Short mmCIF file of C-alpha atoms in Angstrom, two decimals:
data_model
loop_
_atom_site.label_atom_id
_atom_site.label_comp_id
_atom_site.label_asym_id
_atom_site.label_seq_id
_atom_site.Cartn_x
_atom_site.Cartn_y
_atom_site.Cartn_z
CA UNK O 48 7.39 -11.08 42.95
CA UNK O 49 10.93 -10.09 44.36
CA UNK O 50 11.53 -7.11 46.31
CA UNK O 51 13.50 -5.49 43.53
CA UNK O 52 10.64 -6.16 41.17
CA UNK O 53 8.18 -4.33 43.44
CA UNK O 54 10.58 -1.35 43.73
CA UNK O 55 10.84 -1.18 39.72
CA UNK O 56 7.05 -1.54 39.39
CA UNK O 57 6.23 1.35 41.87
CA UNK O 58 9.01 3.58 40.33
CA UNK O 59 7.50 3.12 37.04
CA UNK O 60 4.03 4.11 38.05
CA UNK O 61 5.44 7.01 39.90
CA UNK O 62 7.35 8.03 36.73
CA UNK O 63 4.46 7.70 34.56
CA UNK O 64 2.25 9.66 37.12
CA UNK O 65 4.70 12.65 36.88
CA UNK O 66 4.80 12.56 33.10
CA UNK O 67 1.03 12.47 32.77
CA UNK O 68 0.76 15.50 35.00
CA UNK O 69 3.08 17.46 32.74
CA UNK O 70 2.44 15.96 29.32
CA UNK O 71 -1.11 14.88 29.64
CA UNK O 72 -2.53 11.29 29.39
CA UNK O 73 -2.51 10.89 25.66
CA UNK O 74 1.33 10.89 25.36
CA UNK O 75 1.80 8.66 28.24
CA UNK O 76 -0.92 6.29 27.04
CA UNK O 77 1.12 6.06 23.69
CA UNK O 78 4.36 5.44 25.67
CA UNK O 79 2.55 2.58 27.75
CA UNK O 80 1.28 1.13 24.39
CA UNK O 81 4.72 1.31 22.70
CA UNK O 82 6.25 -0.56 25.80
CA UNK O 83 3.72 -3.32 25.80
CA UNK O 84 4.05 -3.71 22.08
CA UNK O 85 7.77 -3.97 22.21
CA UNK O 86 7.44 -6.83 24.95
CA UNK O 87 5.00 -8.66 22.68
CA UNK O 88 7.27 -8.16 19.81
CA UNK O 89 10.36 -9.46 21.55
CA UNK O 90 8.28 -12.57 22.36
CA UNK O 91 7.27 -13.12 18.85
CA UNK O 92 9.09 -10.73 16.30
CA UNK O 93 6.94 -11.85 13.38
CA UNK O 94 4.03 -9.85 15.04
CA UNK O 95 5.73 -6.76 14.17
CA UNK O 96 4.48 -7.16 10.53
CA UNK O 97 1.14 -6.43 11.93
CA UNK O 98 1.95 -2.85 12.17
CA UNK O 99 2.07 -2.27 8.49
CA UNK O 100 -1.01 -4.22 8.20
CA UNK O 101 -2.87 -1.81 10.40
CA UNK O 102 -1.55 1.20 8.55
CA UNK O 103 -5.07 2.17 7.66
CA UNK O 104 -6.37 1.92 11.08
CA UNK O 105 -3.49 3.81 12.62
CA UNK O 106 -3.60 6.56 10.27
CA UNK O 107 -7.31 7.16 10.53
CA UNK O 108 -7.14 7.16 14.34
CA UNK O 109 -4.10 9.42 14.54
CA UNK O 110 -4.98 11.97 11.79
CA UNK O 111 -8.70 12.08 12.01
CA UNK O 112 -9.80 11.04 15.58
CA UNK O 113 -7.00 12.28 17.66
CA UNK O 114 -5.48 15.02 15.31
CA UNK O 115 -2.29 15.53 17.25
CA UNK O 116 0.01 16.95 14.62
CA UNK O 117 3.24 15.79 15.89
CA UNK O 118 2.21 12.16 16.60
CA UNK O 119 0.33 11.89 13.40
CA UNK O 120 3.17 13.16 11.24
CA UNK O 121 5.93 10.83 12.69
CA UNK O 122 4.36 7.72 13.70
CA UNK O 123 4.97 5.73 10.40
CA UNK O 124 8.69 6.78 10.71
CA UNK O 125 8.92 5.72 14.35
CA UNK O 126 7.09 2.42 13.66
CA UNK O 127 9.42 1.70 10.68
CA UNK O 128 12.48 2.34 12.96
CA UNK O 129 10.96 0.11 15.72
CA UNK O 130 10.67 -2.62 13.22
CA UNK O 131 14.05 -2.32 12.09
CA UNK O 132 14.93 -2.46 15.66
CA UNK O 133 13.08 -5.80 16.03
CA UNK O 134 15.00 -7.02 13.04
CA UNK O 135 18.47 -6.28 14.67
CA UNK O 136 17.17 -7.94 17.78
CA UNK O 137 16.05 -10.94 15.85
CA UNK O 138 19.83 -11.07 14.59
CA UNK O 139 21.17 -11.10 18.20
CA UNK O 140 18.59 -13.24 19.75
CA UNK O 141 18.27 -16.01 17.04
CA UNK O 142 21.82 -16.26 15.84
CA UNK O 143 21.36 -19.67 14.42
CA UNK O 144 18.60 -18.20 11.88
CA UNK O 145 19.79 -16.71 8.47
CA UNK O 146 20.55 -13.01 9.35
CA UNK O 147 19.39 -11.74 5.89
CA UNK O 148 16.95 -13.49 3.72
CA UNK O 149 17.64 -12.29 0.38
CA UNK O 150 15.05 -11.92 -2.65
CA UNK O 151 15.75 -11.35 -6.34
CA UNK O 152 14.05 -7.83 -5.93
CA UNK O 153 16.40 -6.51 -3.38
CA UNK O 154 18.98 -5.31 -5.61
CA UNK O 155 16.51 -3.38 -7.74
CA UNK O 156 14.89 -1.60 -4.86
CA UNK O 157 18.46 -0.66 -3.37
CA UNK O 158 19.53 0.50 -6.77
CA UNK O 159 16.61 2.96 -7.17
CA UNK O 160 17.27 4.18 -3.67
CA UNK O 161 20.78 4.90 -4.68
CA UNK O 162 19.87 6.62 -7.67
CA UNK O 163 17.50 8.93 -5.62
CA UNK O 164 20.39 9.66 -3.28
CA UNK O 165 22.82 10.46 -6.02
CA UNK O 166 20.24 12.74 -7.62
CA UNK O 167 19.58 14.43 -4.32
CA UNK O 168 23.21 15.89 -4.54
CA UNK O 169 23.34 16.39 -7.95
CA UNK O 170 20.10 18.14 -8.86
CA UNK O 171 18.29 19.32 -5.86
CA UNK O 172 18.35 23.19 -5.71
CA UNK O 173 17.21 23.15 -1.98
CA UNK O 174 18.74 20.28 -0.04
CA UNK O 175 16.38 20.15 2.97
CA UNK O 176 13.35 20.04 0.51
CA UNK O 177 15.23 17.50 -1.58
CA UNK O 178 15.64 15.46 1.55
CA UNK O 179 11.88 15.56 2.05
CA UNK O 180 11.06 14.74 -1.34
CA UNK O 181 13.51 11.72 -1.45
CA UNK O 182 11.92 10.49 1.88
CA UNK O 183 8.37 10.59 0.37
CA UNK O 184 9.83 8.61 -2.57
CA UNK O 185 11.81 5.87 -0.98
CA UNK O 186 10.74 5.61 2.79
CA UNK O 187 7.65 3.28 2.22
CA UNK O 188 9.93 0.79 0.09
CA UNK O 189 11.73 -0.11 3.46
CA UNK O 190 8.44 -1.95 4.50
CA UNK O 191 9.28 -4.51 1.93
CA UNK O 192 12.25 -5.42 3.90
CA UNK O 193 10.44 -5.54 7.14
CA UNK O 194 8.07 -8.12 5.76
CA UNK O 195 10.72 -10.28 3.94
CA UNK O 196 12.89 -10.24 7.10
CA UNK O 197 10.30 -10.45 9.90
CA UNK O 198 7.80 -12.99 8.45
CA UNK O 199 8.66 -16.55 9.50
CA UNK O 200 5.41 -18.61 8.27
CA UNK O 201 2.65 -18.42 5.65
CA UNK O 202 0.30 -18.06 8.72
CA UNK O 203 1.84 -14.81 9.42
CA UNK O 204 1.48 -13.73 5.85
CA UNK O 205 -2.14 -14.77 5.80
CA UNK O 206 -2.83 -12.85 9.08
CA UNK O 207 -1.53 -9.50 7.40
CA UNK O 208 -3.81 -10.11 4.37
CA UNK O 209 -6.59 -10.77 6.54
CA UNK O 210 -6.08 -7.76 8.72
CA UNK O 211 -5.74 -5.51 5.70
CA UNK O 212 -9.17 -6.99 4.16
CA UNK O 213 -11.04 -6.62 7.30
CA UNK O 214 -10.04 -3.02 7.59
CA UNK O 215 -10.94 -2.49 3.82
CA UNK O 216 -14.54 -4.01 4.55
CA UNK O 217 -15.29 -1.33 7.00
CA UNK O 218 -13.75 1.38 4.70
CA UNK O 219 -15.93 0.08 1.79
CA UNK O 220 -18.99 -0.02 4.02
CA UNK O 221 -18.46 3.61 5.03
CA UNK O 222 -18.09 4.54 1.35
CA UNK O 223 -21.26 2.61 0.56
CA UNK O 224 -23.00 4.57 3.33
CA UNK O 225 -21.87 7.86 2.02
CA UNK O 226 -23.29 7.20 -1.44
CA UNK O 227 -26.51 6.12 0.03
CA UNK O 228 -27.13 9.13 2.08
CA UNK O 229 -25.80 11.37 -0.76
CA UNK O 230 -23.11 13.09 1.20
CA UNK O 231 -22.18 16.40 0.28
CA UNK O 232 -19.16 16.72 -1.97
CA UNK O 233 -16.90 19.77 -3.23
CA UNK O 234 -18.05 21.03 -6.72
CA UNK O 235 -14.65 20.58 -8.38
CA UNK O 236 -14.98 16.75 -7.86
CA UNK O 237 -17.35 16.75 -10.70
CA UNK O 238 -17.38 18.82 -13.88
CA UNK O 239 -20.57 20.56 -14.40
CA UNK O 240 -20.78 19.49 -18.11
CA UNK O 241 -21.16 15.82 -16.92
CA UNK O 242 -24.89 16.35 -15.90
CA UNK O 243 -26.46 15.04 -12.74
CA UNK O 244 -23.98 13.41 -10.46
CA UNK O 245 -25.43 13.18 -7.02
CA UNK O 246 -22.47 12.35 -4.96
CA UNK O 247 -19.22 10.44 -4.93
CA UNK O 248 -17.88 8.02 -2.10
CA UNK O 249 -14.67 8.72 -0.82
CA UNK O 250 -15.02 7.01 2.83
CA UNK O 251 -12.02 7.94 5.36
CA UNK O 252 -9.82 9.31 2.33
CA UNK O 253 -9.55 13.03 1.22
CA UNK O 254 -10.70 12.19 -2.44
CA UNK O 255 -12.72 9.55 -4.32
CA UNK O 256 -9.57 8.86 -6.44
CA UNK O 257 -7.54 7.76 -3.46
CA UNK O 258 -10.37 5.53 -2.12
CA UNK O 259 -10.62 4.02 -5.74
CA UNK O 260 -6.89 3.47 -5.75
CA UNK O 261 -6.97 1.73 -2.22
CA UNK O 262 -9.74 -0.50 -3.35
CA UNK O 263 -8.30 -1.30 -6.91
CA UNK O 264 -5.27 -2.60 -5.06
CA UNK O 265 -7.26 -4.84 -2.68
CA UNK O 266 -10.04 -6.08 -4.70
CA UNK O 267 -7.87 -8.58 -6.64
CA UNK O 268 -6.18 -9.48 -3.42
CA UNK O 269 -9.70 -10.53 -1.99
CA UNK O 270 -10.47 -12.23 -5.17
CA UNK O 271 -7.25 -14.39 -4.65
CA UNK O 272 -8.07 -15.21 -1.00
CA UNK O 273 -11.72 -16.21 -2.12
CA UNK O 274 -10.50 -18.79 -4.61
CA UNK O 275 -7.78 -20.07 -2.19
CA UNK O 276 -10.17 -20.71 0.57
CA UNK O 277 -11.65 -24.12 0.95
CA UNK O 278 -13.84 -23.46 4.35
CA UNK O 279 -17.50 -22.53 2.99
CA UNK O 280 -17.98 -19.83 5.86
CA UNK O 281 -14.66 -18.12 5.22
CA UNK O 282 -15.18 -18.26 1.41
CA UNK O 283 -18.49 -16.52 2.07
CA UNK O 284 -16.85 -13.97 4.07
CA UNK O 285 -14.20 -13.19 1.28
CA UNK O 286 -16.97 -13.11 -1.09
CA UNK O 287 -18.86 -10.49 1.08
CA UNK O 288 -15.56 -8.58 1.26
CA UNK O 289 -15.08 -8.52 -2.55
CA UNK O 290 -18.69 -7.59 -3.23
CA UNK O 291 -18.58 -4.64 -0.67
CA UNK O 292 -15.40 -3.31 -2.21
CA UNK O 293 -16.75 -3.65 -5.66
CA UNK O 294 -19.70 -1.58 -4.71
CA UNK O 295 -17.73 0.98 -3.06
CA UNK O 296 -15.49 1.30 -5.97
CA UNK O 297 -18.42 1.74 -8.24
CA UNK O 298 -19.71 4.50 -6.03
CA UNK O 299 -16.47 6.45 -6.11
CA UNK O 300 -17.28 7.20 -9.75
CA UNK O 301 -13.68 6.90 -10.49
CA UNK O 302 -13.14 6.06 -14.16
CA UNK O 303 -9.60 5.16 -13.72
CA UNK O 304 -10.51 2.93 -10.79
CA UNK O 305 -12.90 1.05 -12.85
CA UNK O 306 -10.66 0.58 -15.83
CA UNK O 307 -7.59 -0.47 -13.84
CA UNK O 308 -9.30 -2.71 -11.46
CA UNK O 309 -10.92 -4.34 -14.41
CA UNK O 310 -7.39 -4.86 -16.03
CA UNK O 311 -6.12 -6.46 -12.91
CA UNK O 312 -9.01 -8.73 -12.46
CA UNK O 313 -8.60 -9.71 -16.17
CA UNK O 314 -5.02 -10.45 -15.48
CA UNK O 315 -5.88 -12.55 -12.48
CA UNK O 316 -8.39 -14.66 -14.51
CA UNK O 317 -5.66 -14.97 -17.23
CA UNK O 318 -3.14 -16.47 -14.81
CA UNK O 319 -5.78 -18.54 -13.06
CA UNK O 320 -7.40 -20.22 -16.20
CA UNK O 321 -6.99 -18.58 -19.64
CA UNK O 322 -10.15 -20.19 -20.84
CA UNK O 323 -12.35 -18.16 -18.63
CA UNK O 324 -11.12 -14.69 -19.95
CA UNK O 325 -13.87 -14.44 -22.58
CA UNK O 326 -16.59 -15.45 -20.12
CA UNK O 327 -15.38 -12.89 -17.78
CA UNK O 328 -15.45 -10.20 -20.66
CA UNK O 329 -19.00 -11.06 -21.12
CA UNK O 330 -19.95 -10.91 -17.35
CA UNK O 331 -18.12 -7.68 -16.94
CA UNK O 332 -19.80 -6.18 -20.20
CA UNK O 333 -23.26 -7.21 -18.78
CA UNK O 334 -22.44 -5.73 -15.34
CA UNK O 335 -21.32 -2.36 -17.08
CA UNK O 336 -24.60 -2.32 -19.19
CA UNK O 337 -26.71 -2.70 -15.90
CA UNK O 338 -24.79 -0.15 -14.11
CA UNK O 339 -25.38 2.43 -16.96
CA UNK O 340 -29.09 1.50 -17.03
CA UNK O 341 -29.84 1.68 -13.23
CA UNK O 342 -27.12 4.23 -12.33
CA UNK O 343 -27.20 7.29 -14.56
CA UNK O 344 -24.29 9.09 -12.87
CA UNK O 345 -22.08 6.14 -14.15
CA UNK O 346 -23.28 6.57 -17.71
CA UNK O 347 -22.63 10.32 -17.30
CA UNK O 348 -19.13 9.86 -16.05
CA UNK O 349 -18.18 7.42 -19.02
CA UNK O 350 -20.04 9.18 -21.80
CA UNK O 351 -18.69 12.44 -20.62
CA UNK O 352 -15.25 10.89 -21.21
CA UNK O 353 -15.73 10.61 -25.00
CA UNK O 354 -17.34 14.24 -25.30
CA UNK O 355 -15.64 17.38 -26.88
CA UNK O 356 -16.42 19.12 -23.49
CA UNK O 357 -14.32 16.77 -21.66
CA UNK O 358 -11.10 17.34 -23.86
CA UNK O 359 -11.74 21.10 -23.68
CA UNK O 360 -11.96 21.03 -19.83
CA UNK O 361 -8.95 18.71 -19.43
CA UNK O 362 -6.90 20.79 -21.86
CA UNK O 363 -7.50 24.07 -20.04
CA UNK O 364 -6.82 22.76 -16.56
CA UNK O 365 -7.20 18.94 -16.30
CA UNK O 366 -5.00 15.96 -17.07
CA UNK O 367 -4.14 17.00 -20.50
CA UNK O 368 -3.07 20.40 -19.53
CA UNK O 369 -0.97 19.00 -16.63
CA UNK O 370 0.75 16.43 -18.79
CA UNK O 371 1.70 18.96 -21.30
CA UNK O 372 3.03 21.39 -18.55
CA UNK O 373 5.00 18.32 -17.07
CA UNK O 374 6.52 17.31 -20.41
CA UNK O 375 7.47 20.93 -21.01
CA UNK O 376 9.22 21.16 -17.73
CA UNK O 377 10.93 17.63 -18.30
CA UNK O 378 12.36 19.02 -21.70
CA UNK O 379 13.95 21.83 -19.68
CA UNK O 380 15.93 19.42 -17.14
CA UNK O 381 15.84 16.03 -19.23
CA UNK O 382 18.75 14.34 -17.56
CA UNK O 383 18.60 14.85 -13.82
CA UNK O 384 15.37 16.68 -13.39
CA UNK O 385 14.34 19.99 -11.57
CA UNK O 386 15.22 18.42 -8.13
CA UNK O 387 13.35 16.05 -5.63
CA UNK O 388 10.41 17.88 -4.10
CA UNK O 389 10.26 20.63 -6.57
CA UNK O 390 7.13 19.75 -8.71
CA UNK O 391 4.14 17.73 -9.10
CA UNK O 392 3.88 16.01 -5.71
CA UNK O 393 2.92 16.64 -1.95
CA UNK O 394 6.29 18.22 -1.01
CA UNK O 395 6.11 20.84 -3.75
CA UNK O 396 2.40 21.49 -2.77
CA UNK O 397 3.20 21.80 0.85
CA UNK O 398 6.15 24.33 0.07
CA UNK O 399 4.04 26.21 -2.66
CA UNK O 400 6.93 25.76 -5.19
CA UNK O 401 6.99 26.57 -8.86
CA UNK O 402 3.05 27.09 -9.00
CA UNK O 403 2.90 23.29 -8.79
CA UNK O 404 -0.20 21.14 -8.82
CA UNK O 405 -0.83 17.32 -8.40
CA UNK O 406 0.66 15.91 -11.76
CA UNK O 407 -2.14 13.03 -11.73
CA UNK O 408 0.65 10.90 -13.42
CA UNK O 409 3.27 9.49 -11.17
CA UNK O 410 5.68 8.67 -14.12
CA UNK O 411 5.75 12.30 -15.43
CA UNK O 412 5.98 13.58 -11.96
CA UNK O 413 9.22 11.56 -11.54
CA UNK O 414 10.48 12.51 -14.87
CA UNK O 415 10.05 16.23 -13.96
CA UNK O 416 11.77 15.89 -10.52
CA UNK O 417 14.40 13.21 -11.32
CA UNK O 418 14.93 13.30 -14.97
CA UNK O 419 15.37 10.63 -17.37
CA UNK O 420 17.96 8.95 -14.98
CA UNK O 421 15.19 8.79 -12.37
CA UNK O 422 12.47 7.78 -14.66
CA UNK O 423 14.39 4.87 -16.17
CA UNK O 424 15.31 3.69 -12.49
CA UNK O 425 11.73 3.79 -11.43
CA UNK O 426 10.50 1.95 -14.66
CA UNK O 427 13.31 -0.70 -14.21
CA UNK O 428 12.30 -1.03 -10.46
CA UNK O 429 8.47 -1.57 -11.40
CA UNK O 430 9.25 -3.75 -14.22
CA UNK O 431 11.45 -6.05 -11.92
CA UNK O 432 8.85 -5.97 -9.25
CA UNK O 433 6.30 -7.20 -11.86
CA UNK O 434 8.49 -9.83 -13.42
CA UNK O 435 10.01 -11.21 -10.28
CA UNK O 436 6.69 -11.41 -8.58
CA UNK O 437 5.33 -13.23 -11.69
CA UNK O 438 8.09 -15.66 -11.81
CA UNK O 439 7.70 -16.32 -7.97
CA UNK O 440 4.48 -17.91 -8.82
CA UNK O 441 6.23 -21.02 -10.16
CA UNK O 442 8.27 -21.14 -6.82
CA UNK O 443 5.09 -21.54 -4.67
CA UNK O 444 4.07 -25.00 -4.50
CA UNK O 445 1.18 -24.78 -2.28
CA UNK O 446 -2.06 -24.06 -4.05
CA UNK O 447 -3.60 -21.69 -1.43
CA UNK O 448 -0.51 -19.76 -1.29
CA UNK O 449 -0.21 -19.45 -4.94
CA UNK O 450 -3.72 -18.11 -5.19
CA UNK O 451 -2.79 -15.41 -2.55
CA UNK O 452 0.21 -14.52 -4.61
CA UNK O 453 -1.68 -14.25 -7.77
CA UNK O 454 -4.21 -12.07 -6.32
CA UNK O 455 -1.56 -10.00 -4.74
CA UNK O 456 0.30 -9.79 -8.01
CA UNK O 457 -2.88 -8.59 -9.96
CA UNK O 458 -3.26 -5.84 -7.33
CA UNK O 459 0.14 -4.71 -7.79
CA UNK O 460 -0.30 -4.50 -11.64
CA UNK O 461 -3.39 -2.33 -10.86
CA UNK O 462 -1.21 0.20 -9.04
CA UNK O 463 1.54 0.27 -11.51
CA UNK O 464 -1.06 1.12 -14.19
CA UNK O 465 -3.15 3.49 -11.96
CA UNK O 466 0.08 5.59 -11.77
CA UNK O 467 -0.75 6.69 -15.38
CA UNK O 468 -3.37 8.80 -13.92
CA UNK O 469 -2.59 9.47 -10.23
CA UNK O 470 0.44 9.90 -8.00
CA UNK O 471 -0.58 6.53 -6.32
CA UNK O 472 2.91 5.58 -4.96
CA UNK O 473 3.29 8.95 -3.23
CA UNK O 474 0.36 8.15 -1.10
CA UNK O 475 1.89 6.70 2.07
CA UNK O 476 -0.89 4.11 2.74
CA UNK O 477 -0.93 2.79 -0.76
CA UNK O 478 2.96 2.81 -1.35
CA UNK O 479 3.37 1.04 2.00
CA UNK O 480 0.74 -1.73 1.05
CA UNK O 481 2.21 -1.92 -2.47
CA UNK O 482 5.70 -2.99 -1.04
CA UNK O 483 4.37 -4.82 1.84
CA UNK O 484 2.46 -7.12 -0.77
CA UNK O 485 5.47 -7.40 -2.96
CA UNK O 486 7.32 -8.57 0.11
CA UNK O 487 4.69 -11.16 1.00
CA UNK O 488 5.18 -12.79 -2.47
CA UNK O 489 8.95 -12.73 -2.37
CA UNK O 490 8.72 -14.44 1.12
CA UNK O 491 6.24 -17.11 -0.01
CA UNK O 492 8.50 -17.94 -2.80
CA UNK O 493 11.89 -17.44 -1.52
CA UNK O 494 12.04 -16.62 2.31
CA UNK O 495 10.44 -19.86 3.58
CA UNK O 496 13.28 -22.00 2.62
CA UNK O 497 15.69 -19.65 4.32
CA UNK O 498 14.50 -19.90 7.79
CA UNK O 499 17.18 -21.99 9.61
CA UNK O 500 16.64 -22.99 13.09
CA UNK O 501 17.35 -25.79 15.64
CA UNK O 502 14.23 -27.71 16.35
CA UNK O 503 12.36 -26.35 19.32
CA UNK O 504 14.26 -23.06 19.78
CA UNK O 505 11.38 -20.90 18.35
CA UNK O 506 8.00 -22.38 18.76
CA UNK O 507 6.33 -20.26 16.01
CA UNK O 508 8.83 -21.45 13.22
CA UNK O 509 8.70 -24.94 14.58
CA UNK O 510 5.09 -25.29 14.23
CA UNK O 511 5.27 -23.68 10.80
CA UNK O 512 7.73 -26.23 9.66
CA UNK O 513 5.66 -29.03 11.14
CA UNK O 514 2.67 -27.83 9.28
CA UNK O 515 4.42 -27.65 6.08
CA UNK O 516 5.73 -31.34 6.31
CA UNK O 517 2.07 -32.52 7.15
#
């Protein structure tokens, strides 16, 4: 090392020592980790996409294990800004690459964001709360652009999927463990009229329904990876992940999770081989019967759904009551809504506005806050997300990658349906994964052909091109 480099090194250590004495070791360690991460990303910008893949781990560590209020509340915004900074770095560092890789879904996302901004100025009674409400709605859509712009090889996409599924395996195992030991749960998670329900798995999440939404998104993805894999050992691994997530989903006792995950898997089978739809229905029917026989709590949850007691309870304070209340509020502000952040979501709950509650239906919640204009924009966006991802399958020639995409699309369908009974797209983790997975499909279908480079100027891309031609 030169004399100047030694001076810089010791100066850096000295400054970090002073900062640690005033701020403590945790913030300094975070700064060091960020510096190391930035250096790594400057070497290979594609690795920035690992940040979104690790969303579950980072969120759990910061919110549950460390619990620092400032870091845990802003880390995802900082990570998103850093990824966009890496994207701009790519523009200047690799000038012979395509600066922006477009996809057919881009316009729909930007259009919805623009509608949200317009409604912020038109309808929000409190601008600061409206900005917060808008952030919750559109912030996590930006991960779509991070993925489509920073991925540069199918191997990078597979790495993201594998990290997410590995994390999901541990989340599922913890949920299974909770159910086995009969972890204590709040009384309001189970209606007393249902009978004997011993416990419900929720793993690292705050409610079983959140865990069910997470697993319902990822189970079809794991199934797609299972059918895509040719290596026997890795195929067994994906099978294990799928089984563990399936058991954890069963132990959440979430009826919505069961129904919508089944619909997603049925859609996957339909895409894979239409002749297998009937056999799958028979297998799922047999599995359902076995679950009812050997798990009385499953039978209680399902049978209660068709009882008069359920409708009485739901009408007095449950989903039916909330849907009616939401519809009434929508009719009061039909065109532009009450304003972003005013009702039915996390922002209104945190500010205790309008005697709010969680709407348990993302579409009604959107209609109340954004009116008919916002609801139509959302439905158009989700329809275009589905239809363009479905059309993208025909653009993916590699059979392995097509199986990935079919599993991902099935998971996206599950989330779109799940929004009928929960605010799934308002949960940061699930919303981030939803748009990340949509970005992966767009990259596999449209992004791989838009990476223009001179041979040898970027080893990662050169290798991926060589592997494609073999």
